[in-house]
PDB file of C-alpha atoms in Angstrom:
ATOM      1  CA  SER Z  26      16.909  20.950  20.514  1.00  0.00           C
ATOM      2  CA  LEU Z  27      18.708  19.379  17.565  1.00  0.00           C
ATOM      3  CA  THR Z  28      20.602  22.603  16.916  1.00  0.00           C
ATOM      4  CA  ALA Z  29      21.587  22.719  20.589  1.00  0.00           C
ATOM      5  CA  ILE Z  30      22.860  19.147  20.326  1.00  0.00           C
ATOM      6  CA  ASN Z  31      24.903  20.138  17.284  1.00  0.00           C
ATOM      7  CA  LEU Z  32      26.414  23.096  19.147  1.00  0.00           C
ATOM      8  CA  GLU Z  33      27.409  20.783  21.991  1.00  0.00           C
ATOM      9  CA  ILE Z  34      28.969  18.381  19.478  1.00  0.00           C
ATOM     10  CA  MET Z  35      31.027  21.239  18.012  1.00  0.00           C
ATOM     11  CA  TRP Z  36      32.127  22.289  21.522  1.00  0.00           C
ATOM     12  CA  ILE Z  37      33.245  18.712  22.307  1.00  0.00           C
ATOM     13  CA  SER Z  38      35.128  18.574  18.984  1.00  0.00           C
ATOM     14  CA  LYS Z  39      37.006  21.790  19.799  1.00  0.00           C
ATOM     15  CA  LYS Z  40      37.675  20.727  23.388  1.00  0.00           C
ATOM     16  CA  HIS Z  41      39.173  17.427  22.184  1.00  0.00           C
ATOM     17  CA  ALA Z  42      40.787  18.697  18.974  1.00  0.00           C
ATOM     18  CA  GLY Z  43      43.933  16.758  19.811  1.00  0.00           C
ATOM     19  CA  ASN Z  44      42.083  13.428  19.756  1.00  0.00           C
ATOM     20  CA  PRO Z  45      41.353  12.476  16.128  1.00  0.00           C
ATOM     21  CA  ASP Z  46      39.028   9.609  17.126  1.00  0.00           C
ATOM     22  CA  ILE Z  47      36.767  11.920  19.122  1.00  0.00           C
ATOM     23  CA  VAL Z  48      36.863  14.614  16.431  1.00  0.00           C
ATOM     24  CA  GLU Z  49      35.905  12.082  13.744  1.00  0.00           C
ATOM     25  CA  ARG Z  50      33.082  10.636  15.854  1.00  0.00           C
ATOM     26  CA  MET Z  51      31.761  14.116  16.611  1.00  0.00           C
ATOM     27  CA  TYR Z  52      31.928  15.005  12.912  1.00  0.00           C
ATOM     28  CA  ASN Z  53      29.913  11.874  12.061  1.00  0.00           C
ATOM     29  CA  LEU Z  54      27.439  12.577  14.864  1.00  0.00           C
ATOM     30  CA  SER Z  55      27.041  16.154  13.645  1.00  0.00           C
ATOM     31  CA  GLY Z  56      26.201  14.810  10.186  1.00  0.00           C
ATOM     32  CA  ILE Z  57      23.507  12.579  11.677  1.00  0.00           C
ATOM     33  CA  VAL Z  58      22.040  15.547  13.552  1.00  0.00           C
ATOM     34  CA  GLU Z  59      22.061  17.683  10.365  1.00  0.00           C
ATOM     35  CA  ASN Z  60      20.253  14.906   8.457  1.00  0.00           C
ATOM     36  CA  THR Z  61      17.713  14.638  11.258  1.00  0.00           C
ATOM     37  CA  ILE Z  62      17.125  18.398  11.141  1.00  0.00           C
ATOM     38  CA  ALA Z  63      16.524  18.180   7.381  1.00  0.00           C
ATOM     39  CA  THR Z  64      14.125  15.257   7.862  1.00  0.00           C
ATOM     40  CA  VAL Z  65      12.165  17.085  10.559  1.00  0.00           C
ATOM     41  CA  ARG Z  66      11.893  20.143   8.297  1.00  0.00           C
ATOM     42  CA  LYS Z  67      10.609  17.998   5.429  1.00  0.00           C
ATOM     43  CA  ILE Z  68       8.069  16.237   7.641  1.00  0.00           C
ATOM     44  CA  SER Z  69       6.891  19.578   9.010  1.00  0.00           C
ATOM     45  CA  SER Z  70       6.561  20.996   5.518  1.00  0.00           C
ATOM     46  CA  ASP Z  71       4.674  17.919   4.316  1.00  0.00           C
ATOM     47  CA  LEU Z  72       2.247  18.187   7.215  1.00  0.00           C
ATOM     48  CA  ARG Z  73       1.183  21.634   6.099  1.00  0.00           C
ATOM     49  CA  PRO Z  74       2.427  22.369   2.582  1.00  0.00           C
ATOM     50  CA  ARG Z  75       3.149  26.073   2.056  1.00  0.00           C
ATOM     51  CA  LEU Z  76       1.560  25.862  -1.369  1.00  0.00           C
ATOM     52  CA  LEU Z  77      -1.754  25.031   0.297  1.00  0.00           C
ATOM     53  CA  ASP Z  78      -1.634  28.186   2.415  1.00  0.00           C
ATOM     54  CA  GLN Z  79      -0.227  30.420  -0.320  1.00  0.00           C
ATOM     55  CA  LEU Z  80      -2.286  29.384  -3.355  1.00  0.00           C
ATOM     56  CA  GLY Z  81      -5.121  27.177  -2.097  1.00  0.00           C
ATOM     57  CA  ILE Z  82      -6.356  23.633  -2.487  1.00  0.00           C
ATOM     58  CA  LEU Z  83      -6.543  23.435  -6.292  1.00  0.00           C
ATOM     59  CA  PRO Z  84      -2.899  24.395  -6.980  1.00  0.00           C
ATOM     60  CA  ALA Z  85      -1.870  22.083  -4.123  1.00  0.00           C
ATOM     61  CA  ILE Z  86      -3.759  19.187  -5.751  1.00  0.00           C
ATOM     62  CA  GLU Z  87      -2.121  19.982  -9.084  1.00  0.00           C
ATOM     63  CA  SER Z  88       1.345  20.100  -7.510  1.00  0.00           C
ATOM     64  CA  LEU Z  89       0.865  16.853  -5.593  1.00  0.00           C
ATOM     65  CA  LEU Z  90      -0.354  15.110  -8.762  1.00  0.00           C
ATOM     66  CA  LYS Z  91       2.710  16.339 -10.698  1.00  0.00           C
ATOM     67  CA  ASP Z  92       5.000  15.001  -7.959  1.00  0.00           C
ATOM     68  CA  PHE Z  93       3.089  11.702  -7.997  1.00  0.00           C
ATOM     69  CA  ARG Z  94       3.562  11.405 -11.780  1.00  0.00           C
ATOM     70  CA  LYS Z  95       7.298  12.083 -11.490  1.00  0.00           C
ATOM     71  CA  ARG Z  96       7.801   9.581  -8.655  1.00  0.00           C
ATOM     72  CA  SER Z  97       5.566   6.798  -9.964  1.00  0.00           C
ATOM     73  CA  GLY Z  98       5.815   7.150 -13.737  1.00  0.00           C
ATOM     74  CA  ILE Z  99       2.032   6.695 -13.890  1.00  0.00           C
ATOM     75  CA  GLU Z 100       0.219   8.785 -16.506  1.00  0.00           C
ATOM     76  CA  THR Z 101      -2.032  11.412 -14.939  1.00  0.00           C
ATOM     77  CA  ILE Z 102      -4.948  13.444 -16.223  1.00  0.00           C
ATOM     78  CA  LEU Z 103      -6.235  16.447 -14.296  1.00  0.00           C
ATOM     79  CA  ASN Z 104      -9.479  18.267 -14.953  1.00  0.00           C
ATOM     80  CA  MET Z 105     -10.344  21.150 -12.689  1.00  0.00           C
ATOM     81  CA  PRO Z 106     -11.914  24.571 -12.993  1.00  0.00           C
ATOM     82  CA  ASP Z 107     -10.135  27.907 -12.845  1.00  0.00           C
ATOM     83  CA  LEU Z 108     -12.338  29.009  -9.984  1.00  0.00           C
ATOM     84  CA  PRO Z 109     -11.460  29.995  -6.449  1.00  0.00           C
ATOM     85  CA  VAL Z 110     -12.640  27.522  -3.814  1.00  0.00           C
ATOM     86  CA  ASN Z 111     -14.326  28.768  -0.660  1.00  0.00           C
ATOM     87  CA  LEU Z 112     -12.858  26.171   1.696  1.00  0.00           C
ATOM     88  CA  ASP Z 113     -11.484  26.998   5.127  1.00  0.00           C
ATOM     89  CA  SER Z 114      -8.032  25.993   6.314  1.00  0.00           C
ATOM     90  CA  THR Z 115      -9.204  22.801   8.028  1.00  0.00           C
ATOM     91  CA  GLY Z 116     -11.194  21.776   4.960  1.00  0.00           C
ATOM     92  CA  SER Z 117      -8.262  22.437   2.646  1.00  0.00           C
ATOM     93  CA  ILE Z 118      -5.752  20.418   4.633  1.00  0.00           C
ATOM     94  CA  THR Z 119      -8.265  17.590   5.046  1.00  0.00           C
ATOM     95  CA  VAL Z 120      -9.015  17.416   1.321  1.00  0.00           C
ATOM     96  CA  PHE Z 121      -5.264  17.502   0.649  1.00  0.00           C
ATOM     97  CA  ARG Z 122      -4.600  14.633   3.090  1.00  0.00           C
ATOM     98  CA  ILE Z 123      -7.402  12.513   1.604  1.00  0.00           C
ATOM     99  CA  PHE Z 124      -6.019  13.122  -1.880  1.00  0.00           C
ATOM    100  CA  GLN Z 125      -2.522  12.256  -0.671  1.00  0.00           C
ATOM    101  CA  GLU Z 126      -3.762   8.998   0.902  1.00  0.00           C
ATOM    102  CA  ALA Z 127      -5.631   8.069  -2.285  1.00  0.00           C
ATOM    103  CA  LEU Z 128      -2.457   8.527  -4.351  1.00  0.00           C
ATOM    104  CA  THR Z 129      -0.454   6.527  -1.814  1.00  0.00           C
ATOM    105  CA  ASN Z 130      -2.969   3.670  -2.041  1.00  0.00           C
ATOM    106  CA  ILE Z 131      -2.821   3.796  -5.831  1.00  0.00           C
ATOM    107  CA  THR Z 132       0.975   3.556  -5.753  1.00  0.00           C
ATOM    108  CA  ARG Z 133       0.974   0.649  -3.307  1.00  0.00           C
ATOM    109  CA  HIS Z 134      -1.922  -1.438  -4.518  1.00  0.00           C
ATOM    110  CA  SER Z 135      -3.438  -0.592  -7.908  1.00  0.00           C
ATOM    111  CA  ASN Z 136      -0.836  -1.635 -10.490  1.00  0.00           C
ATOM    112  CA  CYS Z 137      -2.401   0.988 -12.738  1.00  0.00           C
ATOM    113  CA  THR Z 138      -0.984   2.840 -15.716  1.00  0.00           C
ATOM    114  CA  ARG Z 139      -3.257   5.896 -15.551  1.00  0.00           C
ATOM    115  CA  VAL Z 140      -4.895   8.088 -12.912  1.00  0.00           C
ATOM    116  CA  GLU Z 141      -7.581  10.622 -13.735  1.00  0.00           C
ATOM    117  CA  VAL Z 142      -8.420  13.365 -11.253  1.00  0.00           C
ATOM    118  CA  ASN Z 143     -11.521  15.499 -11.679  1.00  0.00           C
ATOM    119  CA  VAL Z 144     -12.464  18.437  -9.505  1.00  0.00           C
ATOM    120  CA  LYS Z 145     -15.890  20.065  -9.734  1.00  0.00           C
ATOM    121  CA  ILE Z 146     -16.976  23.131  -7.843  1.00  0.00           C
ATOM    122  CA  GLU Z 147     -20.707  23.355  -7.286  1.00  0.00           C
ATOM    123  CA  PRO Z 148     -22.403  26.181  -5.390  1.00  0.00           C
ATOM    124  CA  ASP Z 149     -22.503  24.182  -2.172  1.00  0.00           C
ATOM    125  CA  GLN Z 150     -19.811  21.533  -2.540  1.00  0.00           C
ATOM    126  CA  LEU Z 151     -16.435  20.522  -3.908  1.00  0.00           C
ATOM    127  CA  ILE Z 152     -16.334  17.128  -5.613  1.00  0.00           C
ATOM    128  CA  LEU Z 153     -12.962  15.420  -6.029  1.00  0.00           C
ATOM    129  CA  SER Z 154     -12.780  12.195  -8.038  1.00  0.00           C
ATOM    130  CA  ILE Z 155      -9.630  10.062  -8.224  1.00  0.00           C
ATOM    131  CA  LYS Z 156      -9.945   7.195 -10.687  1.00  0.00           C
ATOM    132  CA  ASP Z 157      -7.352   4.609 -11.699  1.00  0.00           C
ATOM    133  CA  ASN Z 158      -7.324   1.846 -14.298  1.00  0.00           C
ATOM    134  CA  GLY Z 159      -5.697  -0.641 -11.950  1.00  0.00           C
ATOM    135  CA  THR Z 160      -6.566  -4.007 -10.506  1.00  0.00           C
ATOM    136  CA  GLY Z 161      -9.392  -2.811  -8.278  1.00  0.00           C
ATOM    137  CA  PHE Z 162     -10.479  -4.895  -5.311  1.00  0.00           C
ATOM    138  CA  ASN Z 163     -13.448  -6.306  -3.482  1.00  0.00           C
ATOM    139  CA  LEU Z 164     -14.260  -3.480  -1.060  1.00  0.00           C
ATOM    140  CA  GLU Z 165     -16.286  -5.554   1.370  1.00  0.00           C
ATOM    141  CA  ASN Z 166     -13.593  -8.231   1.630  1.00  0.00           C
ATOM    142  CA  LYS Z 167     -10.837  -5.637   1.947  1.00  0.00           C
ATOM    143  CA  LEU Z 168     -12.538  -3.936   4.883  1.00  0.00           C
ATOM    144  CA  LYS Z 169     -13.314  -7.257   6.604  1.00  0.00           C
ATOM    145  CA  GLN Z 170      -9.864  -8.798   6.105  1.00  0.00           C
ATOM    146  CA  THR Z 171      -7.524  -5.923   6.800  1.00  0.00           C
ATOM    147  CA  GLY Z 172      -9.583  -3.097   8.162  1.00  0.00           C
ATOM    148  CA  SER Z 173      -7.795  -1.054   5.476  1.00  0.00           C
ATOM    149  CA  LEU Z 174      -6.519   1.813   7.607  1.00  0.00           C
ATOM    150  CA  GLY Z 175      -5.977   4.055   4.582  1.00  0.00           C
ATOM    151  CA  LEU Z 176      -9.610   3.796   3.486  1.00  0.00           C
ATOM    152  CA  ILE Z 177     -10.860   4.149   7.055  1.00  0.00           C
ATOM    153  CA  SER Z 178      -8.698   7.226   7.685  1.00  0.00           C
ATOM    154  CA  MET Z 179      -9.980   8.851   4.486  1.00  0.00           C
ATOM    155  CA  GLN Z 180     -13.564   8.284   5.658  1.00  0.00           C
ATOM    156  CA  GLU Z 181     -12.804   9.618   9.135  1.00  0.00           C
ATOM    157  CA  ARG Z 182     -11.163  12.718   7.676  1.00  0.00           C
ATOM    158  CA  ALA Z 183     -14.148  13.324   5.399  1.00  0.00           C
ATOM    159  CA  ASP Z 184     -16.503  12.955   8.375  1.00  0.00           C
ATOM    160  CA  MET Z 185     -14.509  15.587  10.300  1.00  0.00           C
ATOM    161  CA  ILE Z 186     -15.415  18.226   7.714  1.00  0.00           C
ATOM    162  CA  HIS Z 187     -18.968  16.935   7.120  1.00  0.00           C
ATOM    163  CA  GLY Z 188     -17.960  15.427   3.801  1.00  0.00           C
ATOM    164  CA  SER Z 189     -18.461  11.981   2.345  1.00  0.00           C
ATOM    165  CA  ILE Z 190     -16.378   9.387   0.535  1.00  0.00           C
ATOM    166  CA  GLU Z 191     -17.719   6.987  -2.035  1.00  0.00           C
ATOM    167  CA  ILE Z 192     -15.544   4.130  -3.251  1.00  0.00           C
ATOM    168  CA  LYS Z 193     -16.400   2.463  -6.538  1.00  0.00           C
ATOM    169  CA  THR Z 194     -14.219  -0.503  -7.306  1.00  0.00           C
ATOM    170  CA  VAL Z 195     -14.394  -3.712  -9.253  1.00  0.00           C
ATOM    171  CA  GLU Z 196     -11.722  -6.372  -9.230  1.00  0.00           C
ATOM    172  CA  ASN Z 197      -9.585  -6.071 -12.388  1.00  0.00           C
ATOM    173  CA  ALA Z 198     -11.430  -2.902 -13.443  1.00  0.00           C
ATOM    174  CA  GLY Z 199      -9.927  -0.102 -11.350  1.00  0.00           C
ATOM    175  CA  THR Z 200     -11.075   2.077  -8.508  1.00  0.00           C
ATOM    176  CA  GLU Z 201     -12.692   5.485  -8.180  1.00  0.00           C
ATOM    177  CA  ILE Z 202     -12.786   7.466  -4.969  1.00  0.00           C
ATOM    178  CA  ILE Z 203     -15.239  10.345  -4.874  1.00  0.00           C
ATOM    179  CA  LEU Z 204     -14.949  12.925  -2.113  1.00  0.00           C
ATOM    180  CA  ARG Z 205     -17.759  15.408  -1.565  1.00  0.00           C
ATOM    181  CA  VAL Z 206     -17.059  18.332   0.756  1.00  0.00           C
ATOM    182  CA  PRO Z 207     -19.487  21.122   1.644  1.00  0.00           C
ATOM    183  CA  LEU Z 208     -18.223  24.610   0.837  1.00  0.00           C
ATOM    184  CA  ASN Z 209     -18.443  27.518   3.245  1.00  0.00           C
TER     185      ASN Z 209
END
Protein backbone atom coordinates (compact mmCIF):
# COMPACT_ATOMS: atom_id res chain seq x y z
CA SER A 1 0.00 0.00 0.00
CA LEU A 2 2.82 2.40 0.83
CA THR A 3 4.55 1.61 -2.46
CA ALA A 4 1.27 2.25 -4.29
CA ILE A 5 0.98 5.60 -2.52
CA ASN A 6 4.51 6.44 -3.62
CA LEU A 7 3.70 5.55 -7.23
CA GLU A 8 0.67 7.84 -7.11
CA ILE A 9 2.85 10.62 -5.68
CA MET A 10 5.30 10.21 -8.57
CA TRP A 11 2.41 10.29 -11.07
CA ILE A 12 1.08 13.54 -9.52
CA SER A 13 4.60 15.03 -9.64
CA LYS A 14 4.92 14.23 -13.36
CA LYS A 15 1.40 15.43 -14.12
CA HIS A 16 2.11 18.77 -12.41
CA ALA A 17 5.78 19.11 -13.38
CA GLY A 18 5.18 22.73 -14.30
CA ASN A 19 4.12 23.63 -10.76
CA PRO A 20 7.22 23.74 -8.53
CA ASP A 21 5.16 23.97 -5.31
CA ILE A 22 3.31 20.74 -6.07
CA VAL A 23 6.50 18.99 -7.22
CA GLU A 24 8.31 20.01 -4.01
CA ARG A 25 5.40 18.90 -1.81
CA MET A 26 5.19 15.57 -3.63
CA TYR A 27 8.95 15.10 -3.24
CA ASN A 28 8.66 15.74 0.51
CA LEU A 29 5.64 13.44 0.77
CA SER A 30 7.52 10.72 -1.11
CA GLY A 31 10.35 11.03 1.41
CA ILE A 32 7.89 10.55 4.27
CA VAL A 33 6.47 7.45 2.57
CA GLU A 34 9.99 6.03 2.02
CA ASN A 35 10.82 6.59 5.71
CA THR A 36 7.58 4.89 6.69
CA ILE A 37 8.41 1.91 4.47
CA ALA A 38 11.83 1.63 6.14
CA THR A 39 10.23 1.84 9.60
CA VAL A 40 7.67 -0.85 8.77
CA ARG A 41 10.46 -3.11 7.48
CA LYS A 42 12.46 -2.60 10.68
CA ILE A 43 9.44 -3.28 12.89
CA SER A 44 8.64 -6.41 10.90
CA SER A 45 12.22 -7.61 11.17
CA ASP A 46 12.30 -6.91 14.91
CA LEU A 47 9.11 -8.89 15.41
CA ARG A 48 10.73 -12.00 14.02
CA PRO A 49 14.50 -11.57 13.76
CA ARG A 50 15.97 -13.54 10.85
CA LEU A 51 18.87 -14.56 13.06
CA LEU A 52 16.43 -16.44 15.28
CA ASP A 53 15.14 -18.50 12.35
CA GLN A 54 18.53 -18.97 10.70
CA LEU A 55 20.78 -19.77 13.67
CA GLY A 56 18.51 -20.37 16.67
CA ILE A 57 17.84 -18.88 20.07
CA LEU A 58 21.39 -18.87 21.47
CA PRO A 59 22.99 -16.84 18.65
CA ALA A 60 19.96 -14.52 18.75
CA ILE A 61 20.49 -13.95 22.49
CA GLU A 62 24.17 -13.27 21.88
CA SER A 63 23.40 -10.80 19.09
CA LEU A 64 20.74 -8.96 21.10
CA LEU A 65 23.13 -8.67 24.06
CA LYS A 66 25.87 -7.24 21.80
CA ASP A 67 23.42 -4.66 20.44
CA PHE A 68 22.34 -3.83 24.00
CA ARG A 69 25.97 -3.28 25.04
CA LYS A 70 26.60 -0.98 22.06
CA ARG A 71 23.44 1.07 22.64
CA SER A 72 23.61 1.31 26.43
CA GLY A 73 27.34 1.27 27.16
CA ILE A 74 26.62 -1.21 29.97
CA GLU A 75 29.22 -3.95 30.46
CA THR A 76 27.86 -7.39 29.60
CA ILE A 77 28.95 -10.91 30.44
CA LEU A 78 27.52 -13.89 28.59
CA ASN A 79 27.90 -17.51 29.60
CA MET A 80 26.21 -20.11 27.46
CA PRO A 81 26.95 -23.57 26.16
CA ASP A 82 27.91 -24.52 22.63
CA LEU A 83 24.99 -26.90 22.42
CA PRO A 84 22.01 -26.93 20.10
CA VAL A 85 18.71 -26.13 21.80
CA ASN A 86 15.64 -28.23 21.07
CA LEU A 87 13.11 -25.39 21.23
CA ASP A 88 10.30 -24.95 18.73
CA SER A 89 9.64 -21.73 16.85
CA THR A 90 7.05 -20.44 19.33
CA GLY A 91 9.35 -21.20 22.26
CA SER A 92 12.30 -19.49 20.59
CA ILE A 93 10.46 -16.28 19.79
CA THR A 94 8.92 -16.22 23.27
CA VAL A 95 12.29 -16.64 25.00
CA PHE A 96 13.70 -13.93 22.72
CA ARG A 97 10.87 -11.51 23.57
CA ILE A 98 11.25 -12.13 27.31
CA PHE A 99 14.98 -11.52 27.04
CA GLN A 100 14.34 -8.36 25.03
CA GLU A 101 11.86 -7.07 27.64
CA ALA A 102 14.32 -7.81 30.46
CA LEU A 103 17.03 -5.78 28.71
CA THR A 104 14.57 -2.96 28.05
CA ASN A 105 13.64 -2.88 31.75
CA ILE A 106 17.31 -2.84 32.71
CA THR A 107 17.95 0.12 30.40
CA ARG A 108 14.97 2.07 31.70
CA HIS A 109 15.07 1.36 35.40
CA SER A 110 18.19 -0.32 36.81
CA ASN A 111 20.94 2.31 36.64
CA CYS A 112 23.36 -0.61 36.49
CA THR A 113 26.89 -0.81 35.17
CA ARG A 114 26.96 -4.56 34.44
CA VAL A 115 24.60 -7.25 33.17
CA GLU A 116 25.41 -10.94 33.37
CA VAL A 117 23.49 -13.42 31.24
CA ASN A 118 23.75 -17.15 31.88
CA VAL A 119 22.14 -19.84 29.77
CA LYS A 120 22.03 -23.46 30.91
CA ILE A 121 20.70 -26.34 28.89
CA GLU A 122 19.46 -29.24 30.98
CA PRO A 123 17.94 -32.41 29.52
CA ASP A 124 14.41 -31.14 30.02
CA GLN A 125 14.71 -27.36 30.25
CA LEU A 126 16.47 -24.19 29.19
CA ILE A 127 17.36 -21.81 32.02
CA LEU A 128 18.05 -18.17 31.16
CA SER A 129 19.28 -15.85 33.91
CA ILE A 130 19.62 -12.09 33.43
CA LYS A 131 21.26 -10.37 36.39
CA ASP A 132 22.17 -6.71 36.83
CA ASN A 133 24.04 -4.81 39.53
CA GLY A 134 21.58 -1.94 39.52
CA THR A 135 19.27 -0.31 42.01
CA GLY A 136 16.84 -3.20 42.32
CA PHE A 137 13.33 -2.60 43.60
CA ASN A 138 10.67 -3.84 45.95
CA LEU A 139 8.83 -6.35 43.77
CA GLU A 140 5.64 -6.45 45.80
CA ASN A 141 5.34 -2.66 45.86
CA LYS A 142 6.17 -2.38 42.16
CA LEU A 143 3.41 -4.79 41.18
CA LYS A 144 0.87 -3.12 43.50
CA GLN A 145 1.69 0.46 42.50
CA THR A 146 2.15 0.24 38.76
CA GLY A 147 1.06 -3.20 37.70
CA SER A 148 4.44 -3.25 35.92
CA LEU A 149 3.31 -4.26 32.44
CA GLY A 150 6.80 -5.37 31.43
CA LEU A 151 7.06 -7.87 34.29
CA ILE A 152 3.48 -9.04 33.77
CA SER A 153 4.00 -9.53 30.03
CA MET A 154 7.16 -11.56 30.68
CA GLN A 155 5.19 -13.82 33.04
CA GLU A 156 2.33 -14.17 30.57
CA ARG A 157 4.74 -15.06 27.77
CA ALA A 158 6.45 -17.66 29.96
CA ASP A 159 3.05 -19.15 30.85
CA MET A 160 2.21 -19.47 27.13
CA ILE A 161 5.08 -21.92 26.64
CA HIS A 162 4.64 -23.66 30.02
CA GLY A 163 7.67 -21.89 31.43
CA SER A 164 8.19 -19.92 34.61
CA ILE A 165 9.76 -16.62 35.63
CA GLU A 166 11.40 -15.98 38.95
CA ILE A 167 12.36 -12.44 39.92
CA LYS A 168 14.95 -11.94 42.63
CA THR A 169 15.46 -8.32 43.53
CA VAL A 170 16.56 -6.27 46.48
CA GLU A 171 16.49 -2.50 46.61
CA ASN A 172 20.00 -1.13 45.97
CA ALA A 173 21.34 -4.63 45.26
CA GLY A 174 20.27 -5.42 41.69
CA THR A 175 17.82 -7.75 40.05
CA GLU A 176 17.94 -11.25 38.61
CA ILE A 177 15.30 -12.66 36.31
CA ILE A 178 15.36 -16.42 35.85
CA LEU A 179 13.36 -17.96 33.02
CA ARG A 180 12.83 -21.71 32.93
CA VAL A 181 11.41 -23.18 29.73
CA PRO A 182 10.69 -26.86 29.07
CA LEU A 183 12.50 -28.29 26.05
CA ASN A 184 10.81 -30.42 23.43
